[in-house]
Amino acid sequence: MVTIKSVKGLQVLDSRGNPTVCAQVVLSDGSAGVGIAPSGASTGAYEAYELRDGDKAFYGGKGVTTAVENINNIIAKELCSLISPTQKTVDDCMIELDGTENKSSLGANAILAVSIAFARASAESHKIPLYRYLGGVGKKTLPVPMMNILNGGAHASNNVDIQEFMILPKGVTFAESLRIGSEIYHRLGKILGDKGLRSGVGDEGGFAPDIESDREALELICEAIVSAGYGFDKVGLALDVASSEWYRDGKYYMPKRGIYMSAGELIKTVEELCKDFPIISVEDPLSEDDWEGWCEITNKLGSSVQLVGDDLFVTNTKRLNMGIKKGAGNAILIKPNQIGTVSETLEVIDLALKNGYKSVISHRSGESEDTFIADLSVAVNAGMIKSGAPCRTDRVAKYNRLLAIEDTLL
Ligand code: PGA
Ligand code: ZN
């Protein structure tokens, strides 16, 4: 019987240079796995709790030494005493140990890092790739990358309020999709340079120019797609409005432009953008607290556009069940650290599937070399993955892992 021999936490840095939790799990047969928790900037109010030290003398209060100590002093002891640990018993054990609704006692960052590390160690112990351990032996398909090639909102210090402008290149293989995306990305960089626009990048690797409007961002991307030699049959557009960031007292305030909009005006704006551009997916068009607005936009656009709940659903079965009952959205963004364990992440994906909601697997704006989400996207045949632009190793690591998985599957 394989048991857990050791569990160890370590404070490491994420792609923004902020501390995050790394965990290592070693099993009694010598198999080992590492997991690193990511971190969001435009976090939803209903996400599981990211435990930070708050001591301003170190890392401006962002240290995670308490979360790491929770792994070393509390989680390790309990997990090492489990008789026949499985993903479910390991995750349930940590949920019970924590004892809070939002994992605020031990920290979702501590719990997720261990949960991922255990998944990796178990895959190694079974001598199967991580995506097989997570998703079984059935047929596997590679996802289409949703590449955030122009960044705004909380991810960039420019004047663009919409957080993400994405392209979905649909090649015959993942490798082809990635090539198309990369070619368009570089073409966009050249176009921005030729126009004298700043071509520095934001947190997710997309360019972050100062431009006139959201429309101009979409026009520039369309120009890049055509100039790279592709048509809109092969390349779709997607937005992450991230509008929870704008919501104040029932109204939406775009901070960079200083404009107020009602929910009705925001819905109209999104509708017009979808009419004028080949947009096939819109994430968080309304706030996490605006169920009424969400139902209205789903009635209007839901039959033709993918409407993805990120802050709305926070990878949480309770929140997704509320959305299913009300008829809000038709897809869910899956970010494992919003809920805090691998098992709960798989449960919410299953609930989505059973209710006709699409799942989009996603990174966070603060990432690391951990490629867990790449395996997850293949394991559950999600069809789509968000891992930013084809730029910055924290983003590209996931795409490179998908290339390697595809290479073994073909
Ligand atoms: P976050 O952004 O990781 O900063 O929350 C990603 C998203 O909103 O999809
Ligand atoms: Zn989002």
Tab-separated table of C-alpha atoms and ligand atoms in Angstrom:
chain	number	residue	atom	x	y	z
A	1	MET	CA	0.000	0.000	0.000
A	2	VAL	CA	1.470	3.361	-1.062
A	3	THR	CA	1.278	6.071	1.620
A	4	ILE	CA	2.490	9.661	1.891
A	5	LYS	CA	6.035	9.835	3.219
A	6	SER	CA	6.498	13.594	3.355
A	7	VAL	CA	4.816	16.903	2.523
A	8	LYS	CA	6.890	20.068	2.459
A	9	GLY	CA	6.082	23.708	1.700
A	10	LEU	CA	8.405	26.383	0.326
A	11	GLN	CA	7.949	30.103	-0.378
A	12	VAL	CA	8.856	30.852	-4.014
A	13	LEU	CA	8.124	33.769	-6.389
A	14	ASP	CA	5.429	34.096	-9.054
A	15	SER	CA	5.662	35.836	-12.434
A	16	ARG	CA	5.033	39.247	-10.846
A	17	GLY	CA	7.823	38.689	-8.335
A	18	ASN	CA	5.365	38.161	-5.481
A	19	PRO	CA	5.691	35.244	-3.057
A	20	THR	CA	3.597	32.145	-3.656
A	21	VAL	CA	3.357	28.639	-2.216
A	22	CYS	CA	5.245	25.657	-3.617
A	23	ALA	CA	4.623	22.194	-2.165
A	24	GLN	CA	6.379	18.874	-2.592
A	25	VAL	CA	4.766	15.521	-1.834
A	26	VAL	CA	6.830	12.323	-1.649
A	27	LEU	CA	5.116	8.911	-1.526
A	28	SER	CA	6.361	5.773	0.204
A	29	ASP	CA	7.334	4.205	-3.153
A	30	GLY	CA	9.640	7.161	-3.861
A	31	SER	CA	7.328	8.909	-6.347
A	32	ALA	CA	7.367	12.687	-5.917
A	33	GLY	CA	5.412	15.679	-7.195
A	34	VAL	CA	5.594	19.472	-6.944
A	35	GLY	CA	2.744	22.004	-7.166
A	36	ILE	CA	2.867	25.820	-7.213
A	37	ALA	CA	-0.191	27.986	-6.498
A	38	PRO	CA	-0.919	30.823	-8.967
A	39	SER	CA	-2.364	34.209	-7.944
A	40	GLY	CA	-4.913	36.605	-9.451
A	41	ALA	CA	-4.957	40.425	-9.646
A	42	SER	CA	-8.607	40.944	-10.571
A	43	THR	CA	-9.824	38.390	-8.050
A	44	GLY	CA	-13.511	37.609	-7.573
A	45	ALA	CA	-15.110	38.390	-4.207
A	46	TYR	CA	-16.289	34.767	-3.826
A	47	GLU	CA	-12.933	33.060	-4.414
A	48	ALA	CA	-11.269	30.767	-1.889
A	49	TYR	CA	-8.919	32.660	0.424
A	50	GLU	CA	-5.313	33.371	-0.490
A	51	LEU	CA	-3.434	33.502	2.809
A	52	ARG	CA	-0.757	36.228	2.968
A	53	ASP	CA	1.324	37.230	5.967
A	54	GLY	CA	0.401	40.909	5.939
A	55	ASP	CA	3.728	41.861	7.550
A	56	LYS	CA	4.691	44.962	5.563
A	57	ALA	CA	8.365	44.548	6.491
A	58	PHE	CA	8.616	41.646	4.043
A	59	TYR	CA	7.450	41.663	0.423
A	60	GLY	CA	5.051	44.534	1.228
A	61	GLY	CA	2.883	42.185	3.288
A	62	LYS	CA	2.574	39.618	0.489
A	63	GLY	CA	4.720	36.895	2.086
A	64	VAL	CA	3.216	33.400	2.360
A	65	THR	CA	5.321	31.999	5.212
A	66	THR	CA	2.218	31.329	7.323
A	67	ALA	CA	0.686	29.269	4.492
A	68	VAL	CA	3.992	27.396	4.133
A	69	GLU	CA	4.127	26.739	7.891
A	70	ASN	CA	0.558	25.437	7.715
A	71	ILE	CA	1.783	22.843	5.210
A	72	ASN	CA	4.848	21.890	7.262
A	73	ASN	CA	3.251	21.919	10.709
A	74	ILE	CA	-0.407	20.950	10.163
A	75	ILE	CA	-1.152	19.449	6.732
A	76	ALA	CA	1.959	17.218	6.552
A	77	LYS	CA	1.196	15.376	9.790
A	78	GLU	CA	-2.406	14.574	8.855
A	79	LEU	CA	-1.695	13.508	5.272
A	80	CYS	CA	1.198	11.269	6.319
A	81	SER	CA	-1.177	9.380	8.621
A	82	LEU	CA	-3.754	8.556	5.890
A	83	ILE	CA	-3.957	4.789	5.394
A	84	SER	CA	-4.589	4.635	1.639
A	85	PRO	CA	-4.486	8.178	0.280
A	86	THR	CA	-6.408	9.024	-2.899
A	87	GLN	CA	-6.929	12.457	-4.481
A	88	LYS	CA	-10.369	12.635	-2.872
A	89	THR	CA	-9.283	11.554	0.633
A	90	VAL	CA	-6.254	13.870	0.539
A	91	ASP	CA	-8.366	16.855	-0.586
A	92	ASP	CA	-11.200	16.045	1.843
A	93	CYS	CA	-8.702	15.720	4.669
A	94	MET	CA	-7.327	19.231	3.969
A	95	ILE	CA	-10.856	20.684	3.610
A	96	GLU	CA	-11.795	19.205	6.978
A	97	LEU	CA	-8.569	20.327	8.637
A	98	ASP	CA	-9.195	23.857	7.398
A	99	GLY	CA	-12.814	23.809	8.537
A	100	THR	CA	-13.897	27.090	6.880
A	101	GLU	CA	-16.146	27.722	3.871
A	102	ASN	CA	-13.437	29.599	1.925
A	103	LYS	CA	-10.266	27.816	3.153
A	104	SER	CA	-9.186	30.907	5.070
A	105	SER	CA	-7.738	29.001	7.992
A	106	LEU	CA	-4.946	27.085	6.231
A	107	GLY	CA	-5.071	29.159	3.021
A	108	ALA	CA	-6.298	27.969	-0.387
A	109	ASN	CA	-2.795	28.668	-1.716
A	110	ALA	CA	-1.329	26.128	0.758
A	111	ILE	CA	-4.066	23.547	0.090
A	112	LEU	CA	-3.971	23.811	-3.718
A	113	ALA	CA	-0.175	23.535	-3.920
A	114	VAL	CA	-0.341	20.281	-1.899
A	115	SER	CA	-3.323	18.985	-3.890
A	116	ILE	CA	-1.467	19.485	-7.193
A	117	ALA	CA	1.766	18.044	-5.779
A	118	PHE	CA	-0.118	14.920	-4.628
A	119	ALA	CA	-1.739	14.553	-8.087
A	120	ARG	CA	1.707	14.659	-9.727
A	121	ALA	CA	3.215	12.204	-7.252
A	122	SER	CA	0.271	9.818	-7.761
A	123	ALA	CA	0.554	10.000	-11.546
A	124	GLU	CA	4.222	9.110	-11.231
A	125	SER	CA	3.402	6.303	-8.821
A	126	HIS	CA	0.894	4.868	-11.347
A	127	LYS	CA	3.444	5.446	-14.142
A	128	ILE	CA	0.939	7.436	-16.207
A	129	PRO	CA	0.994	11.028	-17.452
A	130	LEU	CA	-0.773	13.599	-15.250
A	131	TYR	CA	-3.595	14.109	-17.769
A	132	ARG	CA	-4.400	10.364	-17.647
A	133	TYR	CA	-4.335	10.362	-13.841
A	134	LEU	CA	-6.785	13.294	-13.832
A	135	GLY	CA	-8.984	12.195	-16.728
A	136	GLY	CA	-8.746	8.435	-17.228
A	137	VAL	CA	-8.047	6.441	-20.364
A	138	GLY	CA	-10.762	7.823	-22.686
A	139	LYS	CA	-10.060	9.673	-25.934
A	140	LYS	CA	-8.241	12.958	-25.362
A	141	THR	CA	-8.486	16.134	-27.397
A	142	LEU	CA	-6.171	19.115	-27.239
A	143	PRO	CA	-7.715	22.514	-26.467
A	144	VAL	CA	-7.863	25.616	-28.628
A	145	PRO	CA	-5.672	28.318	-27.056
A	146	MET	CA	-7.433	31.556	-26.096
A	147	MET	CA	-4.486	33.908	-26.337
A	148	ASN	CA	-4.682	37.246	-24.576
A	149	ILE	CA	-2.621	39.345	-27.003
A	150	LEU	CA	-3.704	42.831	-25.896
A	151	ASN	CA	-3.867	43.565	-22.160
A	152	GLY	CA	-5.756	46.270	-20.275
A	153	GLY	CA	-7.644	46.640	-16.995
A	154	ALA	CA	-5.871	45.507	-13.830
A	155	HIS	CA	-3.180	43.721	-15.861
A	156	ALA	CA	-1.607	46.711	-17.598
A	157	SER	CA	-0.710	50.318	-16.847
A	158	ASN	CA	-2.271	51.670	-20.038
A	159	ASN	CA	-5.593	53.460	-20.671
A	160	VAL	CA	-7.621	50.392	-21.778
A	161	ASP	CA	-10.498	49.395	-19.453
A	162	ILE	CA	-11.404	45.963	-20.910
A	163	GLN	CA	-8.952	43.527	-19.331
A	164	GLU	CA	-8.309	41.018	-22.140
A	165	PHE	CA	-8.512	40.921	-25.921
A	166	MET	CA	-7.994	37.348	-27.070
A	167	ILE	CA	-7.638	35.401	-30.300
A	168	LEU	CA	-8.731	31.762	-30.755
A	169	PRO	CA	-6.667	30.264	-33.584
A	170	LYS	CA	-8.198	26.958	-34.673
A	171	GLY	CA	-5.632	24.809	-36.447
A	172	VAL	CA	-5.981	21.129	-37.295
A	173	THR	CA	-3.536	20.373	-34.478
A	174	PHE	CA	-2.628	22.256	-31.292
A	175	ALA	CA	0.817	22.905	-32.779
A	176	GLU	CA	-0.820	24.596	-35.760
A	177	SER	CA	-3.124	26.661	-33.520
A	178	LEU	CA	-0.108	27.822	-31.535
A	179	ARG	CA	1.824	28.714	-34.688
A	180	ILE	CA	-1.082	30.775	-36.048
A	181	GLY	CA	-1.466	32.540	-32.684
A	182	SER	CA	2.228	33.315	-32.471
A	183	GLU	CA	2.338	34.672	-36.030
A	184	ILE	CA	-0.623	36.978	-35.334
A	185	TYR	CA	0.906	38.086	-32.034
A	186	HIS	CA	4.158	39.094	-33.726
A	187	ARG	CA	2.268	40.794	-36.531
A	188	LEU	CA	0.342	42.819	-33.962
A	189	GLY	CA	3.621	43.869	-32.314
A	190	LYS	CA	4.920	45.083	-35.683
A	191	ILE	CA	1.690	46.996	-36.442
A	192	LEU	CA	1.806	48.711	-33.028
A	193	GLY	CA	5.465	49.633	-33.561
A	194	ASP	CA	4.761	51.037	-37.046
A	195	LYS	CA	2.010	53.219	-35.599
A	196	GLY	CA	4.345	54.494	-32.904
A	197	LEU	CA	2.351	52.745	-30.164
A	198	ARG	CA	4.026	51.353	-27.062
A	199	SER	CA	4.558	47.625	-27.457
A	200	GLY	CA	5.595	46.672	-23.903
A	201	VAL	CA	3.646	43.732	-22.493
A	202	GLY	CA	1.209	43.297	-19.599
A	203	ASP	CA	1.065	40.593	-16.930
A	204	GLU	CA	-0.226	37.923	-19.323
A	205	GLY	CA	2.251	38.689	-22.099
A	206	GLY	CA	-0.146	40.649	-24.326
A	207	PHE	CA	0.843	44.081	-25.653
A	208	ALA	CA	-0.304	46.996	-23.514
A	209	PRO	CA	-0.488	50.079	-25.755
A	210	ASP	CA	-2.281	53.335	-24.956
A	211	ILE	CA	-5.071	53.524	-27.546
A	212	GLU	CA	-8.276	55.466	-28.137
A	213	SER	CA	-10.951	52.847	-27.468
A	214	ASP	CA	-11.891	49.183	-27.099
A	215	ARG	CA	-12.932	49.320	-30.745
A	216	GLU	CA	-9.444	50.413	-31.751
A	217	ALA	CA	-8.000	47.403	-29.889
A	218	LEU	CA	-10.291	45.065	-31.841
A	219	GLU	CA	-9.516	46.828	-35.137
A	220	LEU	CA	-5.758	46.479	-34.539
A	221	ILE	CA	-6.159	42.757	-33.785
A	222	CYS	CA	-8.302	42.212	-36.906
A	223	GLU	CA	-5.653	44.018	-38.947
A	224	ALA	CA	-2.985	41.709	-37.479
A	225	ILE	CA	-5.037	38.585	-38.279
A	226	VAL	CA	-5.594	39.601	-41.915
A	227	SER	CA	-2.042	40.850	-42.361
A	228	ALA	CA	-0.716	37.507	-41.052
A	229	GLY	CA	-2.703	35.841	-43.836
A	230	TYR	CA	-5.637	34.367	-41.891
A	231	GLY	CA	-9.414	34.681	-42.140
A	232	PHE	CA	-12.015	34.846	-39.390
A	233	ASP	CA	-13.176	31.314	-40.183
A	234	LYS	CA	-9.879	30.145	-38.656
A	235	VAL	CA	-9.388	32.800	-35.988
A	236	GLY	CA	-12.114	34.002	-33.624
A	237	LEU	CA	-11.954	36.882	-31.134
A	238	ALA	CA	-12.784	36.844	-27.427
A	239	LEU	CA	-13.003	39.414	-24.630
A	240	ASP	CA	-12.631	39.278	-20.878
A	241	VAL	CA	-14.427	42.422	-19.772
A	242	ALA	CA	-13.642	41.657	-16.082
A	243	SER	CA	-16.449	44.051	-15.214
A	244	SER	CA	-16.684	43.096	-11.522
A	245	GLU	CA	-13.718	45.472	-11.189
A	246	TRP	CA	-15.996	48.307	-12.345
A	247	TYR	CA	-19.121	47.618	-10.290
A	248	ARG	CA	-20.069	50.286	-7.704
A	249	ASP	CA	-23.595	50.695	-6.268
A	250	GLY	CA	-25.373	49.029	-9.180
A	251	LYS	CA	-23.422	50.994	-11.835
A	252	TYR	CA	-20.292	50.325	-13.837
A	253	TYR	CA	-17.394	52.770	-13.601
A	254	MET	CA	-14.534	52.404	-16.091
A	255	PRO	CA	-11.669	53.864	-14.045
A	256	LYS	CA	-9.180	54.546	-16.827
A	257	ARG	CA	-11.633	56.522	-18.959
A	258	GLY	CA	-13.702	57.896	-16.097
A	259	ILE	CA	-17.034	56.792	-17.668
A	260	TYR	CA	-20.128	55.495	-15.828
A	261	MET	CA	-22.499	53.006	-17.524
A	262	SER	CA	-25.701	51.305	-16.423
A	263	ALA	CA	-25.968	47.508	-16.842
A	264	GLY	CA	-28.274	48.135	-19.832
A	265	GLU	CA	-25.711	50.411	-21.499
A	266	LEU	CA	-22.913	47.926	-20.877
A	267	ILE	CA	-24.990	45.085	-22.371
A	268	LYS	CA	-25.697	47.246	-25.423
A	269	THR	CA	-21.998	48.065	-25.807
A	270	VAL	CA	-21.064	44.347	-25.673
A	271	GLU	CA	-23.885	43.504	-28.103
A	272	GLU	CA	-22.611	46.084	-30.590
A	273	LEU	CA	-19.025	44.856	-30.308
A	274	CYS	CA	-20.242	41.287	-30.990
A	275	LYS	CA	-22.204	42.527	-34.011
A	276	ASP	CA	-19.304	44.510	-35.505
A	277	PHE	CA	-16.429	42.100	-34.810
A	278	PRO	CA	-16.039	38.284	-35.071
A	279	ILE	CA	-16.285	37.848	-31.286
A	280	ILE	CA	-17.230	34.305	-30.271
A	281	SER	CA	-16.712	34.473	-26.500
A	282	VAL	CA	-17.177	37.135	-23.806
A	283	GLU	CA	-16.083	36.605	-20.194
A	284	ASP	CA	-17.514	38.511	-17.219
A	285	PRO	CA	-19.512	41.032	-19.283
A	286	LEU	CA	-21.406	41.826	-16.053
A	287	SER	CA	-20.370	41.860	-12.422
A	288	GLU	CA	-20.286	38.878	-10.040
A	289	ASP	CA	-23.213	40.476	-8.156
A	290	ASP	CA	-25.323	41.453	-11.169
A	291	TRP	CA	-27.359	38.266	-11.728
A	292	GLU	CA	-30.113	40.273	-13.404
A	293	GLY	CA	-27.702	41.722	-15.960
A	294	TRP	CA	-26.187	38.277	-16.538
A	295	CYS	CA	-29.625	36.748	-17.253
A	296	GLU	CA	-30.483	39.600	-19.613
A	297	ILE	CA	-27.276	39.286	-21.647
A	298	THR	CA	-27.649	35.477	-21.733
A	299	ASN	CA	-31.181	35.860	-23.149
A	300	LYS	CA	-29.927	38.310	-25.765
A	301	LEU	CA	-26.601	36.779	-26.822
A	302	GLY	CA	-26.433	33.298	-25.307
A	303	SER	CA	-27.512	31.454	-28.450
A	304	SER	CA	-24.712	32.935	-30.577
A	305	VAL	CA	-21.898	33.915	-28.196
A	306	GLN	CA	-20.102	31.945	-25.464
A	307	LEU	CA	-20.705	33.832	-22.198
A	308	VAL	CA	-18.111	32.790	-19.628
A	309	GLY	CA	-18.563	33.250	-15.877
A	310	ASP	CA	-15.229	33.798	-14.127
A	311	ASP	CA	-15.801	36.035	-11.068
A	312	LEU	CA	-19.466	35.003	-11.318
A	313	PHE	CA	-18.895	31.275	-10.746
A	314	VAL	CA	-15.377	31.215	-9.181
A	315	THR	CA	-14.961	27.501	-10.031
A	316	ASN	CA	-17.520	26.769	-7.304
A	317	THR	CA	-20.372	24.221	-7.624
A	318	LYS	CA	-22.675	26.331	-5.406
A	319	ARG	CA	-22.221	29.441	-7.548
A	320	LEU	CA	-22.510	27.435	-10.784
A	321	ASN	CA	-25.725	25.800	-9.520
A	322	MET	CA	-27.144	29.285	-8.877
A	323	GLY	CA	-26.272	30.259	-12.458
A	324	ILE	CA	-27.798	27.072	-13.900
A	325	LYS	CA	-31.068	27.730	-12.023
A	326	LYS	CA	-31.229	31.366	-13.079
A	327	GLY	CA	-30.033	30.822	-16.671
A	328	ALA	CA	-26.911	32.992	-16.345
A	329	GLY	CA	-24.086	32.405	-18.835
A	330	ASN	CA	-23.368	29.273	-20.840
A	331	ALA	CA	-19.736	28.578	-19.903
A	332	ILE	CA	-17.527	28.578	-16.816
A	333	LEU	CA	-13.912	29.632	-16.387
A	334	ILE	CA	-11.958	27.039	-14.427
A	335	LYS	CA	-9.192	28.359	-12.154
A	336	PRO	CA	-8.156	25.693	-9.599
A	337	ASN	CA	-7.020	28.274	-7.029
A	338	GLN	CA	-10.480	29.884	-6.954
A	339	ILE	CA	-11.739	26.760	-5.179
A	340	GLY	CA	-8.522	25.306	-3.753
A	341	THR	CA	-8.387	21.548	-4.502
A	342	VAL	CA	-8.006	19.328	-7.565
A	343	SER	CA	-11.062	17.218	-6.590
A	344	GLU	CA	-13.400	20.196	-6.299
A	345	THR	CA	-12.074	21.547	-9.612
A	346	LEU	CA	-12.943	18.246	-11.320
A	347	GLU	CA	-16.393	18.231	-9.642
A	348	VAL	CA	-17.357	21.654	-10.979
A	349	ILE	CA	-16.189	20.724	-14.499
A	350	ASP	CA	-18.422	17.647	-14.289
A	351	LEU	CA	-21.393	19.723	-13.114
A	352	ALA	CA	-20.862	22.125	-16.038
A	353	LEU	CA	-20.712	19.265	-18.541
A	354	LYS	CA	-23.928	17.697	-17.216
A	355	ASN	CA	-25.757	21.012	-17.583
A	356	GLY	CA	-24.555	21.980	-21.040
A	357	TYR	CA	-22.062	24.600	-19.851
A	358	LYS	CA	-18.646	24.708	-21.578
A	359	SER	CA	-15.502	24.724	-19.403
A	360	VAL	CA	-12.580	27.006	-20.228
A	361	ILE	CA	-9.434	26.069	-18.274
A	362	SER	CA	-7.467	29.114	-17.150
A	363	HIS	CA	-4.215	30.431	-15.722
A	364	ARG	CA	-4.063	33.433	-13.357
A	365	SER	CA	-2.350	36.724	-14.117
A	366	GLY	CA	0.282	35.754	-11.513
A	367	GLU	CA	1.713	32.419	-12.678
A	368	SER	CA	4.772	30.183	-12.435
A	369	GLU	CA	6.515	27.350	-14.254
A	370	ASP	CA	3.755	24.985	-13.025
A	371	THR	CA	1.925	23.488	-16.024
A	372	PHE	CA	-0.893	21.677	-14.186
A	373	ILE	CA	-3.650	23.467	-16.157
A	374	ALA	CA	-2.289	22.131	-19.458
A	375	ASP	CA	-2.777	18.530	-18.299
A	376	LEU	CA	-6.152	19.431	-16.789
A	377	SER	CA	-7.414	20.849	-20.096
A	378	VAL	CA	-6.565	17.590	-21.895
A	379	ALA	CA	-7.813	15.369	-19.044
A	380	VAL	CA	-11.347	16.787	-19.226
A	381	ASN	CA	-11.412	17.490	-22.989
A	382	ALA	CA	-12.213	21.109	-22.140
A	383	GLY	CA	-11.815	22.343	-25.687
A	384	MET	CA	-10.326	25.702	-24.624
A	385	ILE	CA	-7.448	26.964	-22.490
A	386	LYS	CA	-6.470	30.495	-21.492
A	387	SER	CA	-2.738	30.840	-20.914
A	388	GLY	CA	-2.054	34.349	-22.141
A	389	ALA	CA	0.010	35.481	-25.103
A	390	PRO	CA	2.736	33.324	-26.677
A	391	CYS	CA	5.253	35.378	-24.683
A	392	ARG	CA	6.822	35.076	-21.175
A	393	THR	CA	7.856	31.644	-19.951
A	394	ASP	CA	5.099	31.507	-17.298
A	395	ARG	CA	2.528	31.604	-20.161
A	396	VAL	CA	4.443	29.607	-22.788
A	397	ALA	CA	5.270	26.770	-20.342
A	398	LYS	CA	1.622	25.636	-20.519
A	399	TYR	CA	1.548	25.810	-24.312
A	400	ASN	CA	4.849	23.916	-24.506
A	401	ARG	CA	3.452	21.206	-22.220
A	402	LEU	CA	0.453	20.892	-24.573
A	403	LEU	CA	2.833	20.496	-27.534
A	404	ALA	CA	4.552	17.662	-25.667
A	405	ILE	CA	1.221	15.986	-24.784
A	406	GLU	CA	0.038	16.254	-28.380
A	407	ASP	CA	3.301	14.726	-29.549
A	408	THR	CA	2.690	11.621	-27.404
A	409	LEU	CA	-0.969	11.338	-28.443
A	410	LEU	CA	-0.585	11.676	-32.220
B	1	PGA	P1	-6.717	37.341	-12.715
B	1	PGA	O1	-7.196	37.584	-14.203
B	1	PGA	O2	-5.898	36.123	-12.695
B	1	PGA	O3	-5.941	38.600	-12.407
B	1	PGA	O4	-7.963	37.225	-11.883
B	1	PGA	C1	-7.577	36.571	-15.066
B	1	PGA	C2	-9.029	36.674	-15.453
B	1	PGA	O5	-9.747	37.576	-14.984
B	1	PGA	O6	-9.484	35.848	-16.225
B	2	ZN	ZN	-11.602	36.769	-16.128
